[in-house]
Short mmCIF file of C-alpha atoms in Angstrom, two decimals:
data_model
loop_
_atom_site.label_atom_id
_atom_site.label_comp_id
_atom_site.label_asym_id
_atom_site.label_seq_id
_atom_site.Cartn_x
_atom_site.Cartn_y
_atom_site.Cartn_z
CA MET A 1 59.90 -130.59 110.95
CA THR A 2 63.32 -131.42 109.50
CA ILE A 3 64.46 -129.48 106.44
CA GLU A 4 67.84 -129.96 104.75
CA ASN A 5 69.89 -127.83 102.40
CA PHE A 6 69.46 -129.07 98.86
CA THR A 7 72.53 -130.26 96.96
CA LEU A 8 72.92 -131.45 93.38
CA ARG A 9 74.12 -134.87 94.58
CA GLN A 10 72.43 -137.60 92.57
CA THR A 11 74.07 -140.64 94.17
CA MET A 12 73.08 -142.50 97.32
CA GLN A 13 75.33 -142.59 100.37
CA ASP A 14 73.15 -145.09 102.22
CA SER A 15 73.17 -148.72 101.17
CA LEU A 16 69.35 -149.14 101.21
CA PHE A 17 67.36 -145.90 101.13
CA GLU A 18 67.40 -142.19 101.92
CA CYS A 19 64.64 -139.71 102.75
CA HIS A 20 65.15 -135.95 102.42
CA HIS A 21 63.01 -132.87 103.04
CA TYR A 22 63.93 -129.77 101.01
CA LEU A 23 62.64 -126.20 100.91
CA ASP A 24 64.13 -123.65 98.51
CA LYS A 25 63.29 -119.95 98.25
CA VAL A 26 65.35 -119.63 95.05
CA PRO A 27 64.57 -122.22 92.37
CA PRO A 28 67.51 -124.62 91.90
CA GLU A 29 68.82 -125.41 88.43
CA VAL A 30 68.75 -129.19 87.99
CA GLU A 31 70.04 -130.79 84.79
CA PHE A 32 68.60 -133.90 83.19
CA HIS A 33 69.74 -136.91 85.16
CA GLU A 34 68.91 -140.47 86.18
CA HIS A 35 69.64 -142.74 89.13
CA GLU A 36 70.77 -146.26 89.90
CA PHE A 37 67.76 -146.58 92.18
CA TYR A 38 64.06 -145.76 92.45
CA GLU A 39 63.04 -142.22 93.31
CA ILE A 40 59.83 -141.07 94.99
CA TYR A 41 59.39 -137.34 94.43
CA PHE A 42 56.71 -136.01 96.80
CA PHE A 43 55.80 -132.45 95.75
CA LEU A 44 54.49 -130.09 98.45
CA SER A 45 54.62 -126.53 97.10
CA GLY A 46 55.99 -124.34 94.34
CA ALA A 47 55.49 -123.82 90.61
CA VAL A 48 56.90 -126.94 89.01
CA SER A 49 56.53 -128.94 85.83
CA TYR A 50 58.46 -132.19 85.70
CA VAL A 51 59.82 -133.72 82.49
CA ILE A 52 60.21 -137.50 82.37
CA GLU A 53 61.10 -139.03 79.01
CA GLY A 54 58.85 -137.00 76.76
CA ARG A 55 56.00 -136.38 79.17
CA THR A 56 55.71 -133.15 81.16
CA TYR A 57 53.68 -133.32 84.37
CA GLN A 58 52.13 -130.09 85.68
CA LEU A 59 52.31 -130.67 89.41
CA ARG A 60 49.85 -129.83 92.16
CA PRO A 61 50.68 -129.88 95.90
CA GLY A 62 50.54 -133.46 97.11
CA ASP A 63 51.45 -135.01 93.75
CA ILE A 64 53.97 -137.84 93.69
CA LEU A 65 56.20 -138.94 90.83
CA LEU A 66 57.85 -142.36 90.49
CA THR A 67 61.05 -142.84 88.50
CA ASN A 68 63.04 -146.04 88.13
CA ASN A 69 66.71 -146.68 87.40
CA GLU A 70 66.39 -145.92 83.66
CA ASP A 71 64.20 -142.80 83.53
CA ILE A 72 65.83 -139.56 82.35
CA HIS A 73 64.14 -136.67 84.15
CA ARG A 74 64.34 -133.09 85.39
CA PRO A 75 62.17 -130.63 87.33
CA GLU A 76 61.50 -127.22 85.81
CA VAL A 77 61.06 -124.90 88.78
CA ARG A 78 59.67 -121.40 88.28
CA GLU A 79 60.07 -118.43 90.61
CA GLY A 80 57.36 -116.98 92.82
CA LYS A 81 56.62 -119.67 95.39
CA PRO A 82 58.68 -121.59 97.96
CA TYR A 83 59.69 -124.93 96.46
CA GLU A 84 59.15 -127.74 98.99
CA ARG A 85 59.28 -131.52 98.52
CA TYR A 86 60.28 -134.82 100.04
CA VAL A 87 62.55 -137.08 98.06
CA ILE A 88 62.96 -140.77 98.83
CA TRP A 89 65.69 -142.79 97.15
CA ILE A 90 65.44 -146.54 97.49
CA ARG A 91 67.31 -149.42 95.93
CA PRO A 92 65.15 -152.10 94.24
CA GLU A 93 66.67 -154.80 96.43
CA ALA A 94 65.56 -152.90 99.53
CA ILE A 95 61.95 -153.04 98.36
CA GLN A 96 62.31 -156.71 97.44
CA SER A 97 63.27 -157.50 101.02
CA PHE A 98 59.61 -156.91 101.92
CA ARG A 99 58.45 -159.68 99.54
CA SER A 100 58.62 -162.22 102.35
CA LEU A 101 55.60 -160.47 103.87
CA GLY A 102 53.53 -161.55 100.87
CA ASP A 103 53.17 -158.45 98.66
CA ASP A 104 55.37 -156.80 96.05
CA LEU A 105 55.73 -153.20 97.21
CA ALA A 106 57.59 -152.40 93.98
CA ALA A 107 54.36 -153.05 92.04
CA CYS A 108 53.63 -149.35 91.51
CA PHE A 109 57.13 -148.76 90.08
CA LEU A 110 56.87 -151.74 87.74
CA ASP A 111 53.42 -150.77 86.50
CA ALA A 112 54.42 -147.12 86.07
CA ALA A 113 57.41 -148.24 83.98
CA ASN A 114 55.22 -150.44 81.78
CA ARG A 115 52.64 -147.68 81.25
CA ARG A 116 55.28 -144.93 81.11
CA PHE A 117 53.00 -142.86 83.33
CA LYS A 118 54.67 -141.68 86.54
CA LEU A 119 52.16 -139.47 88.35
CA ILE A 120 50.22 -140.27 91.53
CA ARG A 121 47.66 -137.84 92.94
CA PRO A 122 46.59 -139.11 96.40
CA ASP A 123 43.56 -137.78 98.24
CA SER A 124 44.13 -135.23 101.00
CA SER A 125 44.01 -137.71 103.89
CA THR A 126 46.58 -139.95 102.20
CA VAL A 127 48.83 -136.95 101.51
CA THR A 128 48.70 -136.03 105.20
CA HIS A 129 49.51 -139.60 106.23
CA LEU A 130 52.41 -139.89 103.77
CA ARG A 131 53.88 -136.59 104.95
CA SER A 132 53.71 -137.83 108.52
CA LEU A 133 55.52 -141.04 107.56
CA CYS A 134 58.28 -139.09 105.80
CA GLU A 135 58.87 -137.07 108.95
CA LYS A 136 58.88 -140.24 111.05
CA ILE A 137 61.48 -141.83 108.77
CA ILE A 138 63.75 -138.79 108.99
CA GLN A 139 63.27 -138.41 112.75
CA ALA A 140 63.88 -142.09 113.45
CA ARG A 141 67.20 -141.96 111.65
CA ARG A 142 68.27 -138.83 113.53
CA GLU A 143 67.65 -140.32 116.96
CA ASP A 144 70.38 -142.09 118.87
CA CYS A 145 68.17 -144.94 120.02
CA PHE A 146 68.06 -148.71 119.88
CA ALA A 147 66.96 -150.16 116.50
CA LYS A 148 66.51 -146.73 114.88
CA GLU A 149 67.22 -148.16 111.39
CA THR A 150 64.68 -150.93 111.94
CA LEU A 151 62.06 -148.37 112.93
CA ALA A 152 62.84 -146.19 109.90
CA TYR A 153 62.58 -149.26 107.67
CA LEU A 154 59.17 -150.12 109.14
CA TYR A 155 57.93 -146.59 108.45
CA LEU A 156 59.21 -146.95 104.89
CA CYS A 157 57.29 -150.20 104.53
CA GLU A 158 54.09 -148.46 105.64
CA PHE A 159 54.79 -145.58 103.26
CA LEU A 160 55.15 -148.00 100.33
CA VAL A 161 51.89 -149.73 101.21
CA TYR A 162 49.92 -146.47 101.06
CA LEU A 163 51.86 -145.34 97.99
CA ASN A 164 50.78 -148.47 96.11
CA ARG A 165 47.19 -148.07 97.25
CA ALA A 166 47.16 -144.50 95.96
CA TYR A 167 48.76 -145.52 92.66
CA PHE A 168 46.29 -148.30 91.91
CA SER A 169 43.29 -146.05 92.56
CA LEU A 170 44.34 -143.21 90.23
CA PRO A 171 41.53 -141.07 88.78
CA ASP A 172 41.50 -140.63 84.99
CA SER A 173 41.28 -136.85 85.47
CA ILE A 174 45.01 -136.54 86.18
CA TRP A 175 45.79 -137.03 82.48
CA GLN A 176 44.71 -133.43 81.89
CA ASP A 177 47.89 -132.24 83.61
CA VAL A 178 50.21 -134.15 81.28
CA SER A 179 51.70 -132.66 78.10
CA GLU A 180 52.89 -135.17 75.52
CA ASN A 181 53.23 -135.91 71.83
CA GLU A 182 52.22 -139.34 70.56
CA ASN A 183 54.89 -139.39 67.86
CA VAL A 184 57.59 -138.63 70.44
CA ASN A 185 56.17 -141.30 72.77
CA GLN A 186 56.39 -143.87 69.98
CA VAL A 187 59.97 -142.89 69.17
CA ILE A 188 61.03 -143.15 72.82
CA ALA A 189 59.40 -146.57 73.15
CA TYR A 190 61.19 -147.70 69.99
CA ILE A 191 64.54 -146.40 71.26
CA ASN A 192 64.10 -148.23 74.57
CA ASP A 193 63.38 -151.50 72.73
CA HIS A 194 66.12 -151.21 70.07
CA LEU A 195 69.17 -149.77 71.82
CA SER A 196 71.59 -152.11 70.06
CA GLU A 197 70.41 -151.07 66.57
CA ASP A 198 70.99 -148.10 64.28
CA LEU A 199 69.07 -145.19 65.85
CA SER A 200 70.20 -142.42 63.54
CA LEU A 201 67.87 -139.54 62.79
CA ASP A 202 67.55 -140.70 59.17
CA ARG A 203 66.54 -144.22 60.16
CA LEU A 204 64.04 -143.14 62.81
CA ALA A 205 62.46 -140.56 60.51
CA ASN A 206 62.06 -143.19 57.79
CA HIS A 207 60.72 -145.77 60.23
CA PHE A 208 58.02 -143.41 61.54
CA TYR A 209 57.30 -141.73 58.17
CA VAL A 210 58.02 -138.21 59.42
CA SER A 211 60.47 -135.56 58.27
CA LYS A 212 63.83 -135.28 60.01
CA TYR A 213 63.11 -131.66 60.87
CA TYR A 214 59.73 -132.48 62.44
CA LEU A 215 61.17 -135.36 64.45
CA SER A 216 64.21 -133.48 65.77
CA HIS A 217 62.17 -130.35 66.56
CA ARG A 218 59.34 -132.17 68.33
CA PHE A 219 61.70 -134.49 70.20
CA LYS A 220 63.66 -131.59 71.68
CA GLU A 221 60.42 -129.74 72.47
CA TYR A 222 58.92 -132.60 74.52
CA THR A 223 62.00 -134.24 76.05
CA GLY A 224 64.26 -131.23 76.56
CA LEU A 225 67.12 -133.15 74.90
CA THR A 226 68.20 -133.61 71.31
CA LEU A 227 67.59 -137.03 69.84
CA TYR A 228 71.32 -137.79 69.95
CA GLN A 229 71.68 -136.64 73.58
CA PHE A 230 68.73 -138.78 74.66
CA ILE A 231 69.95 -141.91 72.87
CA ILE A 232 73.49 -141.66 74.25
CA LYS A 233 72.21 -141.00 77.77
CA LYS A 234 69.74 -143.90 77.57
CA ARG A 235 72.40 -146.28 76.26
CA LEU A 236 74.75 -145.30 79.06
CA VAL A 237 72.06 -145.71 81.73
CA VAL A 238 71.19 -149.21 80.52
CA ALA A 239 74.90 -150.03 80.23
CA ARG A 240 75.46 -148.99 83.84
CA ASN A 241 72.57 -151.15 85.03
CA MET A 242 73.88 -154.15 83.09
CA LEU A 243 77.36 -153.70 84.56
CA ARG A 244 75.83 -153.55 88.04
CA GLU A 245 74.25 -156.95 87.34
CA GLY A 246 77.66 -158.37 86.41
CA THR A 247 77.42 -158.38 82.59
CA PRO A 248 80.89 -158.31 80.95
CA VAL A 249 81.98 -154.91 79.63
CA THR A 250 82.37 -156.02 76.00
CA THR A 251 78.89 -157.57 76.01
CA VAL A 252 77.41 -154.38 77.48
CA CYS A 253 79.15 -152.27 74.84
CA LEU A 254 77.61 -154.24 71.96
CA GLN A 255 74.14 -154.76 73.42
CA CYS A 256 73.79 -151.05 74.16
CA GLY A 257 74.64 -150.00 70.62
CA PHE A 258 78.22 -148.80 71.12
CA ASN A 259 79.99 -150.36 68.16
CA ASP A 260 83.20 -148.48 69.00
CA TYR A 261 84.65 -149.77 72.29
CA SER A 262 86.93 -146.77 72.86
CA ASN A 263 84.01 -144.39 72.31
CA PHE A 264 81.95 -146.36 74.86
CA LEU A 265 84.72 -146.03 77.45
CA LYS A 266 85.03 -142.29 76.83
CA GLN A 267 81.26 -141.66 76.97
CA PHE A 268 80.80 -143.80 80.08
CA LYS A 269 83.56 -142.03 82.02
CA ARG A 270 82.23 -138.62 80.97
CA GLU A 271 78.74 -139.51 82.23
CA PHE A 272 79.58 -141.36 85.46
CA GLY A 273 83.07 -140.13 86.35
CA ARG A 274 84.74 -143.55 86.18
CA SER A 275 85.43 -146.26 83.64
CA PRO A 276 83.16 -149.32 83.33
CA LYS A 277 85.76 -151.54 85.04
CA GLU A 278 86.22 -149.02 87.86
CA PHE A 279 82.43 -148.88 88.24
CA MET A 280 82.18 -152.67 88.55
CA ARG A 281 84.99 -152.82 91.13
CA GLN A 282 83.58 -149.99 93.27
CA ASP A 283 79.98 -151.12 92.98
#
């Protein structure tokens, strides 16, 4: 079994995918964050609830969460039990390379994004098999042998096959472990679809016929962020993804709702540590 020391790094060092196995005795403090890639969070033990854009998932050992390159999320880890998990980071283009085999192994991520429901609860035999594949991926990459990356990639392909099978056979009973508020869900969906528009508290409260106090209080309660924090973070995440696809900076600024160009530059650098133009050059 290969266990690594957990770090707060949220960027990939590998060009295609990474697989990590972590075990913490002391719960780590992880802030709200997002990634440029897909994340597979494979929970093994501990006392954890996981917040993903307004929904809080109460996790059981063996649960898996899927997040894409726009989801704002954070684990809330409580003391008392060892906190163990596998984490797989994978770029969308890495999954798409399997399309030539005939199936879209990103299907579970795409469907989870459309439904905004991120939890998978595989049966015990599938959990055992997926754990074995995670260890094989890590071990293959550690060996100094011929075609070790090819072997690790093949194990990843098998993992994604069984992940999709587990996702598309989800029992309805898992909804009982999800805390959510329908008003907050509607507001988040609206924000995601109208990033370029006025998303002030006044306008959203009027649009949804709720008081400003109720909206701001409930939004913070279920997302862990203020309405303003969430909107800025979401705009920046979408802006980063657009820049990565080659969209001009000025176009990104306007389409993501930043009417002030200098403010966009300042916010982007604060969030990602580099300016939009630096990001495009380095990416």
